Amino acid sequence: MISISKPLIGEEEMEAVRAVLESGQLAQGPKVQEFEAAFAAMCGVKEAIAVSSGTAALSVALLAHGIGPGDEVITTSFSFIATANSILATGARPVFADILPDDFNIDPADVVRRITNKTKAIMPVHLYGHPARMDELMQLAETYGLVVIEDACQAHGATINGHAIGSLGTGCFSFYATKNVTTGEGGMITTNDDNVANAARLIRNHGASAPYHHEDIGYNWRLTDILAAIGLVQLKKLEGFNNARRKNAAYLSANLRGVETPTERDSCYHVYHQYTVRVRNGQRDALLSHLREQGIGANVYYPTSIHQQPIYRKMGYREPLPKAEKASREVLSLPVHPALSEEELTKIVEAAASFTGQKV
Ligand SMILES: Cc1ncc(COP(=O)(O)O)c(C=O)c1O
């Protein structure tokens, strides 16, 4: 089976972990600080704060902006559930806007319709590694006095108009095993705002400003030096990883037939966390089964929009979001990770072609 993702861990990562283990400093320490500095430099921001997961990054960012009960945060329903759950976890209410059909990201025109006097933030997701429409969203935020928290969990190294994703709003990244940079589990918050950075540092560590001095409610959402050491090595490889993803994506787009291949808007640099096509005519699930039978680890991200998940239905979310729901029925992701060989890429195209022969 050609897997949909593959962590690329080499000797350097192993050596880096060994060095930390030998140092005896395993929990949050100097390697975390080094990783934060390197990540901030990559994004071109003043501050980066490492945490234990992408979900923790989203929660910390929301809390650091003072978002909580009574507040509304407008986000997309076409994402991984952590996007919306992190809002719920603060006591605030996620309000879902529909998406744009071309890149599957949140539609600023639908965001504007949903702004109320309770709205405190907009949380776009740069889905699959393609930047959301940040120009319009930042403009809206300015007009209505809102915060923008970017769910950049799938978009390490992506840019818009030359600006790194995570540098326009408050950025939240994940280093889960499938991501463009991985530490197994892990996360990072990026910001140019000292107050947000300071609040985030307290929240991730029991609200402690000094050992055993707790100024605020906080949690244990720290990253370990063991994982930060892996992250430092991975970060050096990010550009190469993303170039390989883009090259693989270009090959697939040039050779696949019968499906709608991904778009990249002019101002954007897509980092293809996923290579996601649209399959029309109700053929998506049949193509998925066919590809799996041919040894291609294709998958669907995401088969159910968040507002349609049982838990959200139970909470009373009923309003249809037609474009997100249609995307859930039509999207299909194919392997695009940097470890794919030419032979594997050819096999993916041939497997799809042997189905498109059956009229997609
Ligand atoms: C869009 C999005 N948001 C949030 C998350 C949560 O990140 P993590 O799994 O590191 O908690 C992920 C990844 O899993 C994601 O893809």
Short mmCIF file of C-alpha atoms and ligand atoms in Angstrom, two decimals:
data_model
loop_
_atom_site.label_atom_id
_atom_site.label_comp_id
_atom_site.label_asym_id
_atom_site.label_seq_id
_atom_site.Cartn_x
_atom_site.Cartn_y
_atom_site.Cartn_z
CA MET A 1 0.00 0.00 0.00
CA ILE A 2 1.31 3.47 -0.86
CA SER A 3 0.58 5.30 2.38
CA ILE A 4 -1.20 8.67 2.49
CA SER A 5 1.52 10.07 4.76
CA LYS A 6 4.94 9.06 5.94
CA PRO A 7 7.05 10.71 8.63
CA LEU A 8 10.59 11.19 7.31
CA ILE A 9 12.86 10.63 10.29
CA GLY A 10 16.58 10.22 9.62
CA GLU A 11 19.83 9.71 11.48
CA GLU A 12 20.01 13.41 12.42
CA GLU A 13 16.73 13.25 14.34
CA MET A 14 17.89 10.08 16.11
CA GLU A 15 21.19 11.73 17.05
CA ALA A 16 19.38 14.83 18.31
CA VAL A 17 17.13 12.71 20.55
CA ARG A 18 20.09 10.73 21.83
CA ALA A 19 21.88 13.97 22.77
CA VAL A 20 18.86 15.18 24.76
CA LEU A 21 18.46 11.84 26.50
CA GLU A 22 22.13 11.92 27.45
CA SER A 23 21.85 15.51 28.70
CA GLY A 24 19.33 14.49 31.38
CA GLN A 25 17.16 17.57 30.56
CA LEU A 26 14.09 15.83 29.10
CA ALA A 27 11.14 18.15 29.79
CA GLN A 28 10.73 21.76 28.57
CA GLY A 29 14.18 23.35 28.55
CA PRO A 30 16.83 24.84 26.23
CA LYS A 31 15.86 22.77 23.17
CA VAL A 32 12.27 24.05 23.39
CA GLN A 33 13.65 27.62 23.49
CA GLU A 34 15.86 26.94 20.49
CA PHE A 35 12.96 25.39 18.58
CA GLU A 36 10.76 28.40 19.38
CA ALA A 37 13.42 30.82 18.11
CA ALA A 38 13.92 28.83 14.89
CA PHE A 39 10.17 28.57 14.29
CA ALA A 40 9.64 32.31 14.92
CA ALA A 41 12.40 33.05 12.39
CA MET A 42 10.79 30.71 9.83
CA CYS A 43 7.48 32.58 10.17
CA GLY A 44 9.09 36.04 10.44
CA VAL A 45 7.40 36.77 13.79
CA LYS A 46 8.70 38.04 17.13
CA GLU A 47 7.52 35.18 19.32
CA ALA A 48 6.79 31.47 19.07
CA ILE A 49 5.51 29.42 22.00
CA ALA A 50 5.81 25.64 21.87
CA VAL A 51 3.03 23.45 23.27
CA SER A 52 2.11 19.77 23.38
CA SER A 53 -0.21 19.62 20.31
CA GLY A 54 -1.96 21.66 17.64
CA THR A 55 -5.15 21.41 19.67
CA ALA A 56 -3.32 22.88 22.68
CA ALA A 57 -1.96 25.65 20.41
CA LEU A 58 -5.50 26.62 19.35
CA SER A 59 -6.79 26.53 22.94
CA VAL A 60 -3.86 28.54 24.28
CA ALA A 61 -4.19 31.14 21.50
CA LEU A 62 -7.91 31.60 22.19
CA LEU A 63 -7.38 31.86 25.97
CA ALA A 64 -4.40 34.21 25.51
CA HIS A 65 -6.73 36.54 23.59
CA GLY A 66 -9.18 36.43 26.50
CA ILE A 67 -11.85 34.48 24.61
CA GLY A 68 -14.30 32.56 26.78
CA PRO A 69 -17.95 32.10 27.81
CA GLY A 70 -20.40 34.43 26.03
CA ASP A 71 -18.07 34.98 23.06
CA GLU A 72 -18.51 33.75 19.50
CA VAL A 73 -15.72 32.68 17.15
CA ILE A 74 -16.46 32.35 13.44
CA THR A 75 -14.75 29.40 11.83
CA THR A 76 -15.11 26.78 9.11
CA SER A 77 -17.04 23.56 9.47
CA PHE A 78 -14.90 21.87 6.81
CA SER A 79 -11.91 21.01 8.99
CA PHE A 80 -10.65 18.58 11.58
CA ILE A 81 -12.86 18.63 14.67
CA ALA A 82 -10.09 20.13 16.85
CA THR A 83 -10.63 23.51 15.16
CA ALA A 84 -14.12 23.90 16.59
CA ASN A 85 -13.58 21.89 19.77
CA SER A 86 -10.80 24.22 20.88
CA ILE A 87 -13.35 27.07 20.75
CA LEU A 88 -15.89 25.06 22.74
CA ALA A 89 -13.22 24.17 25.29
CA THR A 90 -12.83 27.86 26.22
CA GLY A 91 -16.57 28.16 26.84
CA ALA A 92 -17.06 30.25 23.67
CA ARG A 93 -19.38 29.23 20.83
CA PRO A 94 -18.15 28.22 17.37
CA VAL A 95 -20.20 29.86 14.60
CA PHE A 96 -19.71 28.16 11.26
CA ALA A 97 -19.38 30.00 7.96
CA ASP A 98 -19.50 28.14 4.65
CA ILE A 99 -16.49 27.60 2.40
CA LEU A 100 -15.44 28.61 -1.10
CA PRO A 101 -15.62 25.73 -3.54
CA ASP A 102 -12.22 26.31 -5.22
CA ASP A 103 -9.78 25.84 -2.31
CA PHE A 104 -12.24 24.63 0.39
CA ASN A 105 -11.34 27.51 2.73
CA ILE A 106 -13.68 29.80 4.70
CA ASP A 107 -15.67 32.31 2.63
CA PRO A 108 -15.08 35.88 3.93
CA ALA A 109 -18.44 37.00 2.48
CA ASP A 110 -20.21 34.41 4.62
CA VAL A 111 -18.10 35.36 7.65
CA VAL A 112 -19.33 38.95 7.44
CA ARG A 113 -22.96 37.82 7.48
CA ARG A 114 -22.36 36.03 10.78
CA ILE A 115 -20.68 38.81 12.76
CA THR A 116 -22.72 39.82 15.85
CA ASN A 117 -21.93 41.90 18.91
CA LYS A 118 -20.72 38.67 20.56
CA THR A 119 -18.14 37.90 17.86
CA LYS A 120 -14.59 38.16 19.21
CA ALA A 121 -12.51 36.27 16.67
CA ILE A 122 -12.29 34.68 13.24
CA MET A 123 -10.49 31.36 12.99
CA PRO A 124 -9.66 30.47 9.38
CA VAL A 125 -8.03 27.12 8.59
CA HIS A 126 -5.44 26.95 5.81
CA LEU A 127 -6.86 23.65 4.70
CA TYR A 128 -4.63 21.08 3.01
CA GLY A 129 -1.78 23.63 3.11
CA HIS A 130 -3.48 26.28 0.93
CA PRO A 131 -3.76 29.75 2.51
CA ALA A 132 -7.24 31.05 3.34
CA ARG A 133 -8.20 34.52 2.07
CA MET A 134 -6.20 36.42 4.68
CA ASP A 135 -6.39 39.85 2.97
CA GLU A 136 -10.16 39.92 3.23
CA LEU A 137 -10.25 38.33 6.68
CA MET A 138 -7.66 40.74 8.16
CA GLN A 139 -9.63 43.63 6.66
CA LEU A 140 -12.84 42.35 8.27
CA ALA A 141 -11.04 41.93 11.58
CA GLU A 142 -9.87 45.52 11.45
CA THR A 143 -13.29 46.88 10.52
CA TYR A 144 -15.11 44.97 13.28
CA GLY A 145 -12.34 44.96 15.93
CA LEU A 146 -11.87 41.18 15.87
CA VAL A 147 -8.92 38.91 16.53
CA VAL A 148 -7.73 36.49 13.82
CA ILE A 149 -6.43 33.12 14.99
CA GLU A 150 -5.01 31.13 12.08
CA ASP A 151 -5.39 27.37 12.27
CA ALA A 152 -2.16 26.71 10.40
CA CYS A 153 -1.93 23.09 11.56
CA GLN A 154 -1.67 21.95 7.93
CA ALA A 155 0.29 24.86 6.48
CA HIS A 156 3.92 25.01 7.69
CA GLY A 157 5.86 27.16 5.25
CA ALA A 158 2.84 28.27 3.18
CA THR A 159 2.78 31.95 2.19
CA ILE A 160 0.36 34.56 0.94
CA ASN A 161 1.69 37.62 -0.90
CA GLY A 162 5.12 36.56 0.40
CA HIS A 163 3.95 36.61 4.06
CA ALA A 164 4.31 33.40 6.03
CA ILE A 165 1.14 31.76 7.20
CA GLY A 166 1.01 32.30 10.94
CA SER A 167 2.47 35.82 10.73
CA LEU A 168 -0.71 37.76 9.92
CA GLY A 169 -2.98 36.65 12.75
CA THR A 170 -1.99 34.57 15.76
CA GLY A 171 -0.71 31.32 14.21
CA CYS A 172 -1.34 27.80 15.51
CA PHE A 173 0.64 24.86 14.17
CA SER A 174 0.59 21.09 14.77
CA PHE A 175 3.55 18.70 14.65
CA TYR A 176 1.43 15.56 14.60
CA ALA A 177 3.01 12.57 12.82
CA THR A 178 1.38 13.27 9.42
CA LYS A 179 2.26 16.98 9.26
CA ASN A 180 4.79 18.69 6.96
CA VAL A 181 7.07 19.00 10.02
CA THR A 182 6.61 16.44 12.77
CA THR A 183 7.67 15.75 16.33
CA GLY A 184 5.12 12.90 16.70
CA GLU A 185 2.88 15.18 18.75
CA GLY A 186 3.45 18.88 19.36
CA GLY A 187 2.30 22.38 18.53
CA MET A 188 3.40 26.04 18.23
CA ILE A 189 1.76 29.45 18.59
CA THR A 190 3.23 32.37 16.61
CA THR A 191 2.60 36.05 17.31
CA ASN A 192 4.04 39.56 17.06
CA ASP A 193 2.12 40.62 20.18
CA ASP A 194 4.16 40.50 23.42
CA ASN A 195 1.03 40.41 25.58
CA VAL A 196 -0.35 37.39 23.73
CA ALA A 197 3.04 35.66 23.91
CA ASN A 198 3.34 36.28 27.66
CA ALA A 199 -0.21 35.08 28.32
CA ALA A 200 0.41 31.97 26.19
CA ARG A 201 3.59 31.13 28.12
CA LEU A 202 1.66 31.31 31.39
CA ILE A 203 -1.32 29.27 30.16
CA ARG A 204 0.82 26.39 28.88
CA ASN A 205 2.52 26.08 32.28
CA HIS A 206 -0.08 26.29 35.07
CA GLY A 207 -0.20 30.08 34.92
CA ALA A 208 3.26 30.21 36.49
CA SER A 209 5.34 33.38 35.94
CA ALA A 210 8.05 32.00 38.25
CA PRO A 211 8.47 28.58 39.87
CA TYR A 212 5.46 27.95 42.17
CA HIS A 213 4.07 31.47 41.58
CA HIS A 214 0.74 31.13 39.72
CA GLU A 215 -0.78 34.30 38.30
CA ASP A 216 -3.49 32.71 36.22
CA ILE A 217 -5.34 29.47 35.55
CA GLY A 218 -3.17 27.32 33.33
CA TYR A 219 -2.51 23.78 32.24
CA ASN A 220 0.34 21.41 31.50
CA TRP A 221 0.49 21.89 27.74
CA ARG A 222 4.29 21.98 27.53
CA LEU A 223 6.45 20.41 24.83
CA THR A 224 9.46 18.28 25.85
CA ASP A 225 13.09 18.92 24.89
CA ILE A 226 13.12 15.41 23.37
CA LEU A 227 10.46 16.46 20.85
CA ALA A 228 11.85 19.96 20.33
CA ALA A 229 15.17 18.38 19.30
CA ILE A 230 13.35 16.43 16.58
CA GLY A 231 11.47 19.57 15.56
CA LEU A 232 14.70 21.55 15.15
CA VAL A 233 16.06 19.00 12.69
CA GLN A 234 12.73 18.68 10.87
CA LEU A 235 12.42 22.45 10.51
CA LYS A 236 15.74 22.58 8.63
CA LYS A 237 14.26 20.10 6.16
CA LEU A 238 10.91 21.89 5.74
CA GLU A 239 11.79 23.76 2.55
CA GLY A 240 13.03 20.55 0.91
CA PHE A 241 9.96 18.63 2.09
CA ASN A 242 7.61 21.30 0.74
CA ASN A 243 9.48 21.46 -2.59
CA ALA A 244 9.10 17.70 -2.93
CA ARG A 245 5.39 17.90 -2.08
CA ARG A 246 4.90 20.63 -4.69
CA LYS A 247 6.80 18.64 -7.31
CA ASN A 248 4.70 15.55 -6.61
CA ALA A 249 1.53 17.64 -6.74
CA ALA A 250 2.57 19.14 -10.10
CA TYR A 251 3.12 15.65 -11.50
CA LEU A 252 -0.27 14.45 -10.29
CA SER A 253 -2.06 17.55 -11.64
CA ALA A 254 -0.39 17.16 -15.04
CA ASN A 255 -1.30 13.49 -15.35
CA LEU A 256 -4.57 12.77 -13.55
CA ARG A 257 -7.70 12.68 -15.69
CA GLY A 258 -11.39 12.74 -14.83
CA VAL A 259 -11.06 14.46 -11.44
CA GLU A 260 -10.79 18.15 -10.51
CA THR A 261 -7.21 18.76 -9.40
CA PRO A 262 -6.30 21.32 -6.67
CA THR A 263 -6.01 25.02 -7.44
CA GLU A 264 -3.37 27.45 -6.21
CA ARG A 265 -4.36 31.10 -6.12
CA ASP A 266 -1.85 33.56 -7.65
CA SER A 267 -0.80 35.18 -4.38
CA CYS A 268 -0.39 31.83 -2.59
CA TYR A 269 2.29 29.23 -2.00
CA HIS A 270 0.49 25.91 -1.41
CA VAL A 271 2.46 23.38 0.68
CA TYR A 272 0.24 20.38 -0.13
CA HIS A 273 -0.18 18.89 3.30
CA GLN A 274 -2.83 17.02 1.35
CA TYR A 275 -3.29 16.69 -2.41
CA THR A 276 -7.07 16.78 -2.64
CA VAL A 277 -9.15 16.32 -5.76
CA ARG A 278 -12.89 16.68 -6.26
CA VAL A 279 -14.76 13.73 -7.75
CA ARG A 280 -18.12 14.62 -9.31
CA ASN A 281 -21.17 12.52 -10.22
CA GLY A 282 -21.38 10.65 -6.92
CA GLN A 283 -18.34 8.55 -7.85
CA ARG A 284 -16.06 9.52 -4.93
CA ASP A 285 -16.60 6.48 -2.75
CA ALA A 286 -16.35 4.08 -5.70
CA LEU A 287 -13.05 5.69 -6.76
CA LEU A 288 -11.80 5.52 -3.17
CA SER A 289 -12.54 1.77 -3.00
CA HIS A 290 -10.97 1.21 -6.41
CA LEU A 291 -7.77 3.03 -5.42
CA ARG A 292 -7.51 1.11 -2.17
CA GLU A 293 -7.89 -2.17 -4.07
CA GLN A 294 -5.02 -1.02 -6.29
CA GLY A 295 -2.79 -0.42 -3.27
CA ILE A 296 -3.15 3.36 -3.11
CA GLY A 297 -3.72 4.71 0.40
CA ALA A 298 -6.22 7.40 -0.60
CA ASN A 299 -8.41 8.94 2.10
CA VAL A 300 -11.19 11.45 2.69
CA TYR A 301 -10.55 14.62 4.73
CA TYR A 302 -13.24 15.11 5.91
CA PRO A 303 -16.22 12.82 5.23
CA THR A 304 -18.46 14.76 7.66
CA SER A 305 -18.43 18.52 8.22
CA ILE A 306 -18.11 19.49 11.88
CA HIS A 307 -21.64 20.94 12.17
CA GLN A 308 -22.99 17.54 11.06
CA GLN A 309 -21.03 15.53 13.63
CA PRO A 310 -23.32 13.81 16.16
CA ILE A 311 -22.01 15.89 19.06
CA TYR A 312 -22.66 19.18 17.23
CA ARG A 313 -26.15 18.01 16.15
CA LYS A 314 -26.83 17.24 19.81
CA MET A 315 -25.77 20.79 20.69
CA GLY A 316 -28.40 22.06 18.25
CA TYR A 317 -26.35 22.91 15.16
CA ARG A 318 -28.92 22.52 12.39
CA GLU A 319 -28.22 25.20 9.79
CA PRO A 320 -27.10 23.65 6.48
CA LEU A 321 -23.76 24.72 4.99
CA PRO A 322 -24.27 23.49 1.42
CA LYS A 323 -20.74 24.01 0.08
CA ALA A 324 -19.04 22.33 3.05
CA GLU A 325 -21.49 19.43 2.88
CA LYS A 326 -20.94 19.01 -0.87
CA ALA A 327 -17.16 19.04 -0.35
CA SER A 328 -17.50 16.28 2.28
CA ARG A 329 -19.20 14.13 -0.36
CA GLU A 330 -16.75 14.91 -3.19
CA VAL A 331 -13.19 15.30 -1.87
CA LEU A 332 -10.54 12.63 -2.09
CA SER A 333 -6.90 12.96 -0.99
CA LEU A 334 -4.09 11.09 -2.74
CA PRO A 335 -0.57 10.44 -1.42
CA VAL A 336 1.71 13.47 -2.07
CA HIS A 337 4.29 13.13 0.73
CA PRO A 338 8.00 13.74 0.03
CA ALA A 339 9.00 10.06 0.26
CA LEU A 340 7.03 9.05 -2.88
CA SER A 341 9.14 7.56 -5.67
CA GLU A 342 8.55 8.23 -9.38
CA GLU A 343 7.32 4.68 -9.67
CA GLU A 344 4.75 5.23 -6.92
CA LEU A 345 3.55 8.46 -8.51
CA THR A 346 3.08 6.62 -11.81
CA LYS A 347 1.20 3.88 -9.99
CA ILE A 348 -1.19 6.43 -8.43
CA VAL A 349 -1.94 7.98 -11.84
CA GLU A 350 -2.41 4.58 -13.48
CA ALA A 351 -4.69 3.34 -10.70
CA ALA A 352 -6.87 6.46 -11.07
CA ALA A 353 -6.85 6.13 -14.88
CA SER A 354 -8.03 2.54 -14.69
CA PHE A 355 -11.11 3.86 -12.87
CA THR A 356 -11.66 7.02 -14.86
CA GLY A 357 -12.03 4.56 -17.74
CA GLN A 358 -15.27 3.68 -15.96
CA LYS A 359 -16.52 7.27 -16.45
CA VAL A 360 -16.06 9.51 -13.46
C1 LIG B 1 -6.79 21.73 10.71
C2 LIG B 1 -6.31 21.11 11.99
N1 LIG B 1 -6.58 21.72 13.15
C3 LIG B 1 -6.15 21.22 14.31
C4 LIG B 1 -5.44 20.04 14.38
C5 LIG B 1 -5.04 19.49 15.71
O1 LIG B 1 -3.69 19.25 15.84
P1 LIG B 1 -3.16 18.10 16.83
O2 LIG B 1 -3.56 16.79 16.26
O3 LIG B 1 -1.68 18.31 16.85
O4 LIG B 1 -3.78 18.36 18.16
C6 LIG B 1 -5.13 19.37 13.18
C7 LIG B 1 -4.32 18.15 13.12
O5 LIG B 1 -4.50 17.10 13.57
C8 LIG B 1 -5.60 19.91 11.96
O6 LIG B 1 -5.35 19.28 10.80
#
